Short mmCIF file of C-alpha atoms in Angstrom, two decimals:
data_model
loop_
_atom_site.label_atom_id
_atom_site.label_comp_id
_atom_site.label_asym_id
_atom_site.label_seq_id
_atom_site.Cartn_x
_atom_site.Cartn_y
_atom_site.Cartn_z
CA UNK A 29 9.63 -2.36 279.91
CA UNK A 30 6.32 -0.76 279.21
CA UNK A 31 4.02 0.23 282.41
CA UNK A 32 1.62 -2.60 283.55
CA UNK A 33 -1.14 -0.18 284.30
CA UNK A 34 -1.69 3.55 283.21
CA UNK A 35 -4.33 5.92 284.32
CA UNK A 36 -4.56 9.07 282.28
CA UNK A 37 -6.92 11.76 283.77
CA UNK A 38 -9.21 9.03 285.13
CA UNK A 39 -12.51 10.81 286.28
CA UNK A 40 -15.80 9.52 287.48
CA UNK A 41 -18.81 11.67 288.24
CA UNK A 42 -21.85 10.50 289.98
CA UNK A 43 -24.44 13.14 289.50
CA UNK A 44 -22.86 15.92 291.54
CA UNK A 45 -20.30 13.72 293.13
CA UNK A 46 -16.79 13.72 291.71
CA UNK A 47 -15.93 10.33 293.05
CA UNK A 48 -12.51 10.15 291.28
CA UNK A 49 -10.83 13.46 290.02
CA UNK A 50 -8.41 13.57 287.29
CA UNK A 51 -6.20 10.65 288.74
CA UNK A 52 -2.99 9.81 286.71
CA UNK A 53 -0.38 7.20 287.49
CA UNK A 54 1.59 4.04 286.17
CA UNK A 55 2.33 1.09 287.58
CA UNK A 56 5.74 -0.68 286.45
CA UNK A 57 5.72 -4.42 286.06
CA UNK A 58 7.37 -6.25 289.18
CA UNK A 59 6.37 -3.87 291.56
CA UNK A 60 3.69 -4.31 294.54
CA UNK A 61 1.72 -0.92 294.94
CA UNK A 62 -0.18 -0.04 297.66
CA UNK A 63 -3.55 1.93 296.66
CA UNK A 64 -4.19 3.80 299.79
CA UNK A 65 -6.97 5.98 301.12
CA UNK A 66 -9.72 6.22 303.60
CA UNK A 67 -13.09 4.47 302.85
CA UNK A 68 -15.10 6.57 300.30
CA UNK A 69 -12.04 7.97 298.71
CA UNK A 70 -12.66 6.68 295.28
CA UNK A 71 -10.18 3.62 295.48
CA UNK A 72 -13.04 0.94 294.45
CA UNK A 73 -14.38 3.27 291.70
CA UNK A 74 -10.69 3.65 290.38
CA UNK A 75 -10.08 0.03 290.41
CA UNK A 76 -13.74 -0.79 288.64
CA UNK A 77 -12.71 1.70 285.95
CA UNK A 78 -9.56 0.15 285.43
CA UNK A 79 -11.15 -3.20 285.12
CA UNK A 80 -13.91 -2.22 282.82
CA UNK A 81 -16.71 -2.36 285.18
CA UNK A 82 -17.32 1.26 285.26
CA UNK A 83 -16.88 3.51 282.29
CA UNK A 84 -14.83 6.74 283.18
CA UNK A 85 -16.53 10.17 282.81
CA UNK A 86 -13.33 11.46 281.33
CA UNK A 87 -10.00 10.11 280.86
CA UNK A 88 -8.94 6.39 280.42
CA UNK A 89 -7.03 3.52 282.13
CA UNK A 90 -5.22 1.20 279.88
CA UNK A 91 -3.57 -2.02 281.05
CA UNK A 92 -0.91 -3.72 279.21
CA UNK A 93 -1.45 -0.86 276.58
CA UNK A 94 -5.11 -1.32 275.94
CA UNK A 95 -8.44 -0.78 277.84
CA UNK A 96 -9.45 -3.99 279.85
CA UNK A 97 -12.50 -4.55 277.52
CA UNK A 98 -10.47 -4.26 274.58
CA UNK A 99 -8.12 -7.19 275.84
CA UNK A 100 -8.71 -10.69 274.34
CA UNK A 101 -9.30 -12.86 277.50
CA UNK A 102 -8.32 -10.38 279.93
CA UNK A 103 -8.63 -12.82 282.80
CA UNK A 104 -5.50 -14.69 281.56
CA UNK A 105 -3.39 -11.70 282.11
CA UNK A 106 -5.15 -9.92 284.91
CA UNK A 107 -6.51 -11.41 288.07
CA UNK A 108 -8.81 -9.08 290.09
CA UNK A 109 -10.92 -9.50 293.13
CA UNK A 110 -13.22 -6.40 294.05
CA UNK A 111 -15.43 -7.95 296.83
CA UNK A 112 -14.72 -10.93 299.09
CA UNK A 113 -18.29 -11.88 298.97
CA UNK A 114 -18.96 -12.41 295.38
CA UNK A 115 -20.19 -16.01 295.40
CA UNK A 116 -23.61 -17.75 295.21
CA UNK A 117 -23.86 -19.11 298.64
CA UNK A 118 -25.31 -22.29 297.28
CA UNK A 119 -22.53 -23.16 295.03
CA UNK A 120 -19.41 -24.84 295.81
CA UNK A 121 -15.92 -23.01 295.63
CA UNK A 122 -14.76 -25.40 292.95
CA UNK A 123 -17.94 -24.91 290.80
CA UNK A 124 -17.38 -21.14 291.09
CA UNK A 125 -13.89 -21.55 289.83
CA UNK A 126 -15.08 -23.98 287.02
CA UNK A 127 -17.92 -22.03 285.76
CA UNK A 128 -15.58 -18.88 285.38
CA UNK A 129 -12.86 -20.95 283.91
CA UNK A 130 -14.96 -22.73 281.36
CA UNK A 131 -15.87 -19.38 279.95
CA UNK A 132 -12.22 -18.83 278.91
CA UNK A 133 -11.05 -22.18 278.12
CA UNK A 134 -9.19 -22.87 281.48
CA UNK A 135 -9.60 -26.57 282.23
CA UNK A 136 -11.11 -27.69 285.51
CA UNK A 137 -7.93 -29.31 286.63
CA UNK A 138 -6.58 -25.62 287.00
CA UNK A 139 -9.54 -24.93 289.48
CA UNK A 140 -8.21 -27.88 291.49
CA UNK A 141 -4.75 -26.39 291.16
CA UNK A 142 -5.50 -22.76 292.56
CA UNK A 143 -7.71 -24.32 295.20
CA UNK A 144 -4.60 -26.28 296.66
CA UNK A 145 -2.47 -22.84 295.89
CA UNK A 146 -4.87 -21.00 298.68
CA UNK A 147 -5.15 -24.04 300.87
CA UNK A 148 -8.77 -24.69 300.31
CA UNK A 149 -8.75 -28.03 298.53
CA UNK A 150 -10.61 -29.34 301.60
CA UNK A 151 -13.37 -27.04 301.33
CA UNK A 152 -13.67 -26.91 297.65
CA UNK A 153 -16.34 -29.02 297.05
CA UNK A 154 -18.48 -27.50 299.79
CA UNK A 155 -21.10 -24.77 299.43
CA UNK A 156 -19.51 -21.41 299.92
CA UNK A 157 -22.51 -20.69 302.52
CA UNK A 158 -20.35 -22.44 305.04
CA UNK A 159 -16.91 -20.47 304.43
CA UNK A 160 -15.73 -18.03 306.66
CA UNK A 161 -14.66 -14.61 305.66
CA UNK A 162 -11.01 -15.54 305.48
CA UNK A 163 -11.85 -18.61 303.20
CA UNK A 164 -14.08 -16.44 301.15
CA UNK A 165 -10.95 -14.05 300.70
CA UNK A 166 -9.00 -16.91 299.40
CA UNK A 167 -11.56 -18.18 297.22
CA UNK A 168 -11.44 -14.56 295.65
CA UNK A 169 -7.80 -14.88 295.42
CA UNK A 170 -8.13 -18.34 293.78
CA UNK A 171 -10.65 -16.80 291.38
CA UNK A 172 -8.12 -13.98 290.32
CA UNK A 173 -5.41 -16.78 289.83
CA UNK A 174 -7.22 -18.94 287.60
CA UNK A 175 -5.89 -17.57 284.43
CA UNK A 176 -2.10 -17.27 285.55
CA UNK A 177 -2.18 -13.53 285.68
CA UNK A 178 0.68 -11.13 285.19
CA UNK A 179 -0.99 -8.64 287.29
CA UNK A 180 -3.08 -8.88 290.38
CA UNK A 181 -5.65 -6.06 291.36
CA UNK A 182 -7.08 -6.70 294.71
CA UNK A 183 -9.59 -4.47 296.65
CA UNK A 184 -9.02 -4.61 300.30
CA UNK A 185 -7.95 -8.32 300.35
CA UNK A 186 -6.68 -8.25 303.88
CA UNK A 187 -10.09 -7.34 305.28
CA UNK A 188 -11.51 -10.19 307.59
CA UNK A 189 -8.28 -12.12 307.56
CA UNK A 190 -6.58 -12.98 310.97
CA UNK A 191 -3.06 -11.98 311.47
CA UNK A 192 -1.84 -15.35 310.12
CA UNK A 193 -3.93 -14.86 306.91
CA UNK A 194 -2.56 -11.43 306.59
CA UNK A 195 1.12 -12.83 307.02
CA UNK A 196 0.20 -15.63 304.29
CA UNK A 197 -1.17 -12.90 301.81
CA UNK A 198 1.84 -10.80 302.39
CA UNK A 199 4.19 -13.73 301.51
CA UNK A 200 2.09 -14.77 298.69
CA UNK A 201 2.07 -11.30 297.01
CA UNK A 202 5.99 -11.04 297.46
CA UNK A 203 6.52 -14.57 295.83
CA UNK A 204 3.89 -13.28 293.20
CA UNK A 205 5.79 -10.07 292.30
CA UNK A 206 9.29 -11.69 292.76
CA UNK A 207 9.33 -12.99 289.13
CA UNK A 208 8.41 -9.80 287.44
CA UNK A 209 4.69 -9.75 287.91
CA UNK A 210 2.78 -6.77 289.06
CA UNK A 211 0.43 -6.22 292.14
CA UNK A 212 -1.77 -3.58 292.63
CA UNK A 213 -3.51 -3.80 296.27
CA UNK A 214 -5.92 -1.22 297.96
CA UNK A 215 -6.38 -0.87 301.59
CA UNK A 216 -7.63 1.70 304.20
CA UNK A 217 -4.99 0.69 306.58
CA UNK A 218 -1.42 1.46 305.79
CA UNK A 219 -0.17 -0.72 308.39
CA UNK A 220 -1.87 -3.62 306.63
CA UNK A 221 0.39 -3.19 303.43
CA UNK A 222 3.27 -1.18 304.85
CA UNK A 223 5.39 -4.45 305.01
CA UNK A 224 4.47 -5.73 301.67
CA UNK A 225 4.38 -2.94 299.32
CA UNK A 226 7.31 -1.07 297.13
CA UNK A 227 5.33 1.92 296.85
CA UNK A 228 2.08 3.68 297.45
CA UNK A 229 -0.57 5.78 295.72
CA UNK A 230 -2.60 7.56 298.10
CA UNK A 231 -5.82 9.33 297.23
CA UNK A 232 -8.07 11.38 299.11
CA UNK A 233 -11.58 12.70 297.88
CA UNK A 234 -10.92 11.40 294.61
CA UNK A 235 -7.47 13.07 294.11
CA UNK A 236 -3.92 11.80 294.17
CA UNK A 237 -2.33 13.26 297.09
CA UNK A 238 1.02 11.08 297.14
CA UNK A 239 2.78 8.86 294.74
CA UNK A 240 6.24 7.70 296.12
CA UNK A 241 7.99 4.65 297.48
CA UNK A 242 7.57 3.63 300.98
CA UNK A 243 10.84 4.81 302.00
CA UNK A 244 10.41 8.28 300.48
CA UNK A 245 7.04 8.80 301.88
CA UNK A 246 8.18 7.86 305.55
CA UNK A 247 11.13 10.28 305.34
CA UNK A 248 8.80 13.07 303.76
CA UNK A 249 6.57 12.76 306.75
CA UNK A 250 9.49 12.42 309.27
CA UNK A 251 7.98 9.28 310.47
CA UNK A 252 9.97 8.16 313.61
CA UNK A 253 11.07 4.78 315.29
CA UNK A 254 11.41 4.61 318.94
CA UNK A 255 13.93 1.93 320.00
CA UNK A 256 14.96 0.74 323.24
CA UNK A 257 18.11 -1.13 323.53
CA UNK A 258 20.73 -2.61 325.84
CA UNK A 259 23.37 -0.27 324.38
CA UNK A 260 22.00 3.04 322.79
CA UNK A 261 25.17 4.82 322.44
CA UNK A 262 26.44 1.95 320.10
CA UNK A 263 23.20 1.50 318.26
CA UNK A 264 23.30 5.38 317.68
CA UNK A 265 26.73 5.38 316.36
CA UNK A 266 25.78 2.39 314.04
CA UNK A 267 22.41 4.58 312.89
CA UNK A 268 24.87 7.44 312.21
CA UNK A 269 26.92 5.07 310.02
CA UNK A 270 23.86 4.61 308.01
CA UNK A 271 23.03 8.39 307.87
CA UNK A 272 20.24 7.95 310.13
CA UNK A 273 19.84 10.83 313.08
CA UNK A 274 18.79 9.72 316.28
CA UNK A 275 18.03 11.39 319.68
CA UNK A 276 18.19 10.15 323.13
CA UNK A 277 14.89 9.15 324.62
CA UNK A 278 14.62 8.39 328.45
CA UNK A 279 17.77 6.13 329.70
CA UNK A 280 17.87 3.48 326.96
CA UNK A 281 15.86 4.86 324.25
CA UNK A 282 16.32 6.55 321.09
CA UNK A 283 13.93 8.18 318.38
CA UNK A 284 15.15 7.42 314.98
CA UNK A 285 13.49 9.84 312.25
CA UNK A 286 13.12 9.24 308.50
CA UNK A 287 13.19 5.46 308.44
CA UNK A 288 11.32 2.08 309.34
CA UNK A 289 11.38 -0.17 312.04
CA UNK A 290 12.47 -2.80 309.63
CA UNK A 291 15.60 -0.81 308.64
CA UNK A 292 16.39 0.05 312.39
CA UNK A 293 16.14 -3.59 313.44
CA UNK A 294 18.49 -4.74 310.74
CA UNK A 295 20.90 -2.11 311.68
CA UNK A 296 20.76 -3.24 315.36
CA UNK A 297 21.02 -6.69 314.32
CA UNK A 298 24.12 -6.00 312.25
CA UNK A 299 25.62 -3.95 314.98
CA UNK A 300 25.00 -6.78 317.25
CA UNK A 301 22.99 -4.62 319.75
CA UNK A 302 20.23 -6.13 321.49
CA UNK A 303 16.72 -4.63 321.00
CA UNK A 304 14.22 -4.46 323.88
CA UNK A 305 11.49 -2.40 322.17
CA UNK A 306 10.78 -1.19 318.58
CA UNK A 307 8.07 1.13 317.61
CA UNK A 308 6.98 2.87 314.52
CA UNK A 309 5.34 6.17 315.51
CA UNK A 310 3.37 8.45 313.66
CA UNK A 311 2.53 6.15 310.49
CA UNK A 312 -1.01 5.83 310.80
CA UNK A 313 -2.89 6.60 307.56
CA UNK A 314 -5.09 9.17 309.35
CA UNK A 315 -1.75 10.99 310.39
CA UNK A 316 -0.20 10.68 306.86
CA UNK A 317 -3.38 12.27 305.38
CA UNK A 318 -3.49 15.16 307.77
CA UNK A 319 0.18 15.84 306.85
CA UNK A 320 -0.30 15.29 303.28
CA UNK A 321 -3.78 17.42 303.08
CA UNK A 322 -2.19 19.93 305.30
CA UNK A 323 0.74 20.03 302.96
CA UNK A 324 -1.62 20.52 300.11
CA UNK A 325 -3.35 23.96 301.61
CA UNK A 326 -0.37 25.55 302.35
CA UNK B 18 -19.54 -18.48 272.58
CA UNK B 19 -19.72 -22.37 273.08
CA UNK B 20 -17.63 -22.20 275.85
CA UNK B 21 -19.55 -19.23 277.43
CA UNK B 22 -22.84 -21.28 276.86
CA UNK B 23 -21.07 -24.04 278.53
CA UNK B 24 -20.10 -21.82 281.55
CA UNK B 25 -23.58 -20.61 281.94
CA UNK B 26 -25.00 -23.93 281.75
CA UNK B 27 -22.66 -25.02 284.75
CA UNK B 28 -24.27 -21.88 286.62
CA UNK B 29 -27.70 -23.30 285.99
CA UNK B 30 -26.79 -26.73 287.24
CA UNK B 31 -24.47 -26.00 290.33
CA UNK B 32 -26.91 -24.57 292.61
CA UNK B 33 -30.11 -26.15 293.98
CA UNK B 34 -32.15 -23.28 292.44
CA UNK B 35 -33.12 -25.41 289.22
CA UNK B 36 -33.67 -28.52 291.00
CA UNK B 37 -36.18 -26.38 293.41
CA UNK B 38 -37.92 -25.07 290.25
CA UNK B 39 -38.37 -28.31 288.68
CA UNK B 40 -39.87 -29.78 291.62
CA UNK B 41 -42.24 -26.93 291.97
CA UNK B 42 -43.10 -27.50 288.52
CA UNK B 43 -43.85 -30.99 288.70
CA UNK B 44 -46.09 -30.48 291.94
CA UNK B 45 -48.08 -27.74 290.30
CA UNK B 46 -48.64 -29.59 287.02
CA UNK B 47 -49.71 -32.93 288.91
CA UNK B 48 -52.29 -30.82 291.02
CA UNK B 49 -53.59 -29.09 287.94
CA UNK B 50 -54.05 -32.09 285.87
CA UNK B 51 -55.29 -34.04 288.72
CA UNK B 52 -58.06 -31.39 289.52
CA UNK B 53 -59.05 -30.96 286.02
CA UNK B 54 -59.04 -34.47 285.19
CA UNK B 55 -60.73 -35.89 288.10
CA UNK B 56 -63.23 -32.84 289.01
CA UNK B 57 -64.45 -32.20 285.48
CA UNK B 58 -67.47 -34.30 284.11
CA UNK B 59 -67.11 -36.66 281.27
CA UNK B 60 -68.74 -34.32 278.98
CA UNK B 61 -66.52 -31.37 279.57
CA UNK B 62 -63.71 -33.50 278.74
CA UNK B 63 -64.86 -34.83 275.49
CA UNK B 64 -64.37 -32.25 272.63
CA UNK B 65 -60.90 -31.78 271.04
CA UNK B 66 -60.75 -28.32 272.77
CA UNK B 67 -61.46 -29.67 276.21
CA UNK B 68 -58.76 -32.12 275.80
CA UNK B 69 -56.27 -29.83 274.58
CA UNK B 70 -56.84 -27.70 277.79
CA UNK B 71 -56.19 -31.00 279.95
CA UNK B 72 -53.18 -32.18 278.06
CA UNK B 73 -51.95 -28.85 277.56
CA UNK B 74 -51.55 -28.04 281.36
CA UNK B 75 -47.81 -29.06 281.09
CA UNK B 76 -47.47 -25.65 279.21
CA UNK B 77 -47.27 -24.53 282.91
CA UNK B 78 -43.75 -25.31 282.63
CA UNK B 79 -43.38 -22.07 280.83
CA UNK B 80 -43.81 -20.24 284.08
CA UNK B 81 -40.82 -22.07 285.56
CA UNK B 82 -38.53 -21.77 282.52
CA UNK B 83 -38.94 -18.27 282.69
CA UNK B 84 -38.46 -18.00 286.39
CA UNK B 85 -35.06 -19.92 285.78
CA UNK B 86 -34.11 -17.45 283.18
CA UNK B 87 -34.87 -14.56 285.44
CA UNK B 88 -32.81 -16.29 288.40
CA UNK B 89 -29.88 -17.11 286.00
CA UNK B 90 -29.40 -13.55 285.59
CA UNK B 91 -30.67 -11.92 288.81
CA UNK B 92 -28.76 -14.18 291.01
CA UNK B 93 -25.65 -12.68 289.57
CA UNK B 94 -26.53 -9.56 290.38
CA UNK B 95 -27.87 -10.36 293.86
CA UNK B 96 -24.85 -12.10 295.00
CA UNK B 97 -22.23 -10.16 293.20
CA UNK B 98 -20.87 -13.12 290.64
CA UNK B 99 -21.69 -10.49 287.82
CA UNK B 100 -18.43 -9.02 288.48
CA UNK B 101 -16.21 -12.01 288.21
CA UNK B 102 -18.54 -13.00 285.29
CA UNK B 103 -17.86 -9.56 283.68
CA UNK B 104 -14.15 -9.46 284.40
CA UNK B 105 -13.77 -12.91 282.85
CA UNK B 106 -15.69 -11.93 279.77
CA UNK B 107 -15.93 -8.07 279.30
CA UNK B 108 -18.02 -8.36 276.10
CA UNK B 109 -21.44 -8.02 278.00
CA UNK B 110 -23.41 -9.02 274.78
CA UNK B 111 -21.62 -12.20 274.70
CA UNK B 112 -22.32 -12.78 278.06
CA UNK B 113 -26.00 -11.97 277.60
CA UNK B 114 -26.44 -14.03 274.46
CA UNK B 115 -24.77 -17.11 276.41
CA UNK B 116 -27.55 -16.67 279.06
CA UNK B 117 -30.49 -16.37 276.83
CA UNK B 118 -29.11 -19.73 274.82
CA UNK B 119 -28.53 -21.42 278.12
CA UNK B 120 -31.90 -20.24 279.45
CA UNK B 121 -33.35 -21.54 276.46
CA UNK B 122 -31.79 -24.86 276.63
CA UNK B 123 -32.81 -25.12 280.47
CA UNK B 124 -36.42 -24.05 279.09
CA UNK B 125 -36.25 -27.32 276.81
CA UNK B 126 -35.75 -29.46 279.78
CA UNK B 127 -38.39 -27.87 281.90
CA UNK B 128 -40.69 -28.13 278.79
CA UNK B 129 -39.87 -31.76 278.31
CA UNK B 130 -40.35 -32.69 281.74
CA UNK B 131 -43.54 -30.76 282.22
CA UNK B 132 -44.90 -31.87 278.86
CA UNK B 133 -44.33 -35.44 279.43
CA UNK B 134 -45.88 -35.47 282.72
CA UNK B 135 -48.90 -33.38 281.78
CA UNK B 136 -49.51 -35.51 278.59
CA UNK B 137 -49.12 -38.88 280.40
CA UNK B 138 -51.14 -37.98 283.31
CA UNK B 139 -53.87 -36.47 281.44
CA UNK B 140 -53.77 -39.45 278.94
CA UNK B 141 -54.10 -41.82 281.88
CA UNK B 142 -56.97 -40.08 283.28
CA UNK B 143 -59.01 -39.85 279.96
CA UNK B 144 -58.36 -43.61 279.36
CA UNK B 145 -59.03 -44.50 283.11
CA UNK B 146 -62.54 -42.71 283.05
CA UNK B 147 -63.22 -44.17 279.46
CA UNK B 148 -63.40 -41.22 277.68
CA UNK B 149 -62.57 -41.29 273.99
CA UNK B 150 -59.26 -39.81 272.89
CA UNK B 151 -60.30 -36.84 270.36
CA UNK B 152 -57.10 -35.51 269.31
CA UNK B 153 -55.72 -36.62 266.04
CA UNK B 154 -51.90 -36.94 265.44
CA UNK B 155 -51.55 -33.78 264.17
CA UNK B 156 -53.13 -31.91 267.01
CA UNK B 157 -50.90 -33.99 269.41
CA UNK B 158 -47.80 -33.10 267.63
CA UNK B 159 -48.72 -29.35 267.66
CA UNK B 160 -49.75 -29.28 271.23
CA UNK B 161 -46.57 -30.76 272.51
CA UNK B 162 -44.10 -29.34 270.11
CA UNK B 163 -45.69 -26.10 270.28
CA UNK B 164 -45.68 -26.13 273.99
CA UNK B 165 -42.02 -27.26 274.01
CA UNK B 166 -41.19 -24.23 271.69
CA UNK B 167 -42.88 -21.94 273.82
CA UNK B 168 -41.47 -23.15 277.12
CA UNK B 169 -38.07 -22.81 275.81
CA UNK B 170 -38.81 -19.23 274.37
CA UNK B 171 -40.17 -18.42 277.83
CA UNK B 172 -36.47 -19.06 279.13
CA UNK B 173 -35.04 -16.72 276.69
CA UNK B 174 -37.67 -14.14 277.78
CA UNK B 175 -36.93 -14.51 281.24
CA UNK B 176 -33.16 -13.81 280.90
CA UNK B 177 -33.78 -10.93 278.54
CA UNK B 178 -36.42 -9.33 280.98
CA UNK B 179 -34.07 -10.00 284.10
CA UNK B 180 -31.05 -8.30 282.14
CA UNK B 181 -33.13 -5.21 281.70
CA UNK B 182 -34.37 -5.09 285.20
CA UNK B 183 -31.48 -6.56 287.32
CA UNK B 184 -33.19 -6.90 290.68
CA UNK B 185 -34.10 -10.34 291.67
CA UNK B 186 -37.50 -9.72 293.38
CA UNK B 187 -38.37 -6.88 290.86
CA UNK B 188 -37.60 -9.65 288.02
CA UNK B 189 -39.88 -12.20 289.42
CA UNK B 190 -42.78 -9.88 290.32
CA UNK B 191 -42.69 -8.38 287.02
CA UNK B 192 -42.64 -11.65 285.32
CA UNK B 193 -45.68 -13.04 287.45
CA UNK B 194 -47.67 -9.65 287.33
CA UNK B 195 -47.21 -9.47 283.61
CA UNK B 196 -48.15 -13.25 282.95
CA UNK B 197 -50.86 -13.60 285.43
CA UNK B 198 -52.35 -10.11 285.81
CA UNK B 199 -51.55 -7.80 283.09
CA UNK B 200 -51.88 -10.26 280.08
CA UNK B 201 -55.43 -11.68 281.18
CA UNK B 202 -56.64 -8.26 281.93
CA UNK B 203 -55.55 -6.99 278.71
CA UNK B 204 -56.74 -10.00 276.85
CA UNK B 205 -60.06 -9.80 278.59
CA UNK B 206 -60.53 -5.97 277.96
CA UNK B 207 -58.68 -5.42 274.68
CA UNK B 208 -58.27 -8.85 273.23
CA UNK B 209 -57.07 -7.45 269.84
CA UNK B 210 -54.10 -6.30 271.87
CA UNK B 211 -53.89 -8.87 274.57
CA UNK B 212 -53.75 -11.65 272.06
CA UNK B 213 -50.01 -10.29 271.56
CA UNK B 214 -49.07 -11.08 274.98
CA UNK B 215 -46.77 -13.91 275.24
CA UNK B 216 -48.83 -16.26 277.23
CA UNK B 217 -51.57 -15.87 274.63
CA UNK B 218 -49.35 -16.15 271.82
CA UNK B 219 -48.28 -19.59 273.16
CA UNK B 220 -52.01 -20.60 273.54
CA UNK B 221 -52.29 -20.11 269.86
CA UNK B 222 -49.13 -22.04 269.13
CA UNK B 223 -50.14 -24.99 270.93
CA UNK B 224 -53.54 -25.14 268.97
CA UNK B 225 -55.98 -23.74 271.39
CA UNK B 226 -58.89 -22.28 269.76
CA UNK B 227 -60.05 -19.68 272.33
CA UNK B 228 -61.82 -16.72 270.67
CA UNK B 229 -59.52 -13.84 269.39
CA UNK B 230 -56.20 -15.79 269.68
CA UNK B 231 -53.91 -15.47 266.78
CA UNK B 232 -53.14 -18.05 264.25
CA UNK B 233 -50.41 -20.58 265.43
CA UNK B 234 -47.89 -19.29 263.07
CA UNK B 235 -48.53 -15.84 264.04
CA UNK B 236 -48.36 -16.80 267.59
CA UNK B 237 -44.90 -18.27 267.05
CA UNK B 238 -43.59 -15.17 265.26
CA UNK B 239 -44.90 -13.15 268.16
CA UNK B 240 -43.11 -15.49 270.70
CA UNK B 241 -39.97 -15.29 269.08
CA UNK B 242 -40.33 -11.29 268.66
CA UNK B 243 -40.77 -11.09 272.37
CA UNK B 244 -37.52 -13.02 273.10
CA UNK B 245 -35.67 -11.07 270.72
CA UNK B 246 -37.07 -7.83 271.94
CA UNK B 247 -36.52 -8.47 275.61
CA UNK B 248 -32.97 -9.47 274.69
CA UNK B 249 -32.53 -6.26 272.55
CA UNK B 250 -33.33 -4.36 275.66
CA UNK B 251 -31.25 -5.96 277.95
CA UNK B 252 -28.39 -5.49 275.66
CA UNK B 253 -29.12 -1.90 275.41
CA UNK B 254 -29.25 -1.56 279.27
CA UNK B 255 -26.36 -3.50 279.78
CA UNK B 256 -24.12 -1.66 277.41
CA UNK B 257 -25.14 1.64 279.30
CA UNK B 258 -24.98 1.01 282.71
CA UNK B 259 -21.88 0.18 284.91
CA UNK B 260 -21.61 -3.34 286.42
CA UNK B 261 -22.67 -2.74 289.94
#
C-alpha cells in the first residue's frame, strides 16, 4: 500500500535559523508513529509544512500522494490538531464544530456525533471559555474527527491531560489505528507515547536522529528493565527462553536488557512468577537524546 | 463557495461580538440623532442638505459594519481558529472571498438596522418639531439605498484590511484612524485627494453636496474600488505568508 505520509528533504529556514533540516521519512498506513524531540526541535514546524500551513523552504511533504493544499477537501481524509487552544472563547464547542463542518459539507449531526465520541455532549452547547484544558484537547480531537479521516496528525495531544485522559487517548488512538488508519502524534515526552506508538521518529535541532520501531530503539539503546520477583531464578530461565539476557540484582532482583517492561511483565505472567516491582530504566527522552547525539558525533 | 460563506456567517452569528457591535451602533446613532435633531434650531434643519445630514446619521453604521468585518478576520488570528479554518479549506483565496461576502452581508444587516433607526427617529423629530420635510422621493431613496450599499461595502473593506494586517488591535486602530483622523485631515488639507477616501466617497453616494465631493456615481465606483483593492491586498499577503 502507498505511504500515507511522505516527507522529502523537508527544510524550513526562518532567516538564519534552520528550523527543519533536510527531513525525510514516510509513514505506512495502519501505524501509529510517535514524532519525538525536545521543545524547539522542529516538530510543530514539520507538522505545519505537512498540513500546508507553512511553505517549505526546500523539499516537499505529501499526504496520500499529494500536497495537503492540492487535496480536494483534505479534512475529509486528514484530521489534525496543532494547538489545544484554537477556539474562540465566546463560541460553544458545538458551534465551533458546526462552522468548520459547514465549510466542507459535513452535516451538523456529525458535530453531535464527534462530541459524543470525545465525551463532550454535555458541554457542547456551553462556551469554550469554561472548558478545562483536557476538555479543550478533546474538543480539538473532535475537530480532527469531524471529516471521518484516515490519518490523524496530533501535536502534543497529551499536554494537560490527567492520567485518566492520557489512557483514554491511548485507547482511542489504538482503536483508530486498528482498522488500517494512520496516526502521527508528536510529543516531547517519550513515556507519554511509549505505550501507544509502533514506531518513533526522533528529531533534534531540525534533523532526524532516529527512525525505528519502539522495540528496535529500546534494544539499540540497551534500555534496561529492573524487575523484583518472588522467584528470580525461574524468571531468569523464562527470560532466557525468550532470548533475553538478565543479570542478578540484589537478592530478588534482575536487570533485563534490550526489552520493555511490558514484555518482561508478559513473560513473568506466562511463567507464573509473581512480580513485586517492575521498572523501566534509562528510557527518558533526554537520555535517549544523549545516546543518539553522542552516537552521531563519534 | 456557498458552503464556505455559510460557515463564515455562522462565525459571525455564534459569538456575542456581533450583537455587541449592533447594540453599540444603535446607542451611538440614537445619541447623535437626538443631539442633532433636538439641539439644532428649526432654521438649521430646514434645507434639503440639513435634513440629509440629520437623516443620514444612520450611515454611522458603516463604522460598525467595518469593525465587524475586521473582527471576523482578526479574531481568527487572535484565537488561533485560523488554523482549523485553513486546515478545512486550504484554498486561502476561497476563505478570504467567503469572509468578504459574509462581511458584506453582515454589513447589510448593520445598514438596515442603522438606517431604519436613524431615518425613523430623524423623521419623527422633524415632524414633532413641525419642520416641513424637504427631501423628495428621489433624495430619500438615494440617501437610504446609497447608505445601505456603502455600509455593506464597509464590511468588505474591513475584512480585506484585516486580512492584510492580521492583528486585531492593529486592525481596529488602523480602521478608526483612517476613517476619523487621516481621511478628515486629508479632505481638509487636500480635498482633491481626500474626496477619494471611502468615508467621503460614501458621503457623495448618499447625496451630500458638501463642496469638493465626487459625483454619486463616481463615489460608488471609488467605494467598490476600495473594497476590491483591500481584498486584493489581503489575498496577496495571505498567499505569501505562512499561517501563524
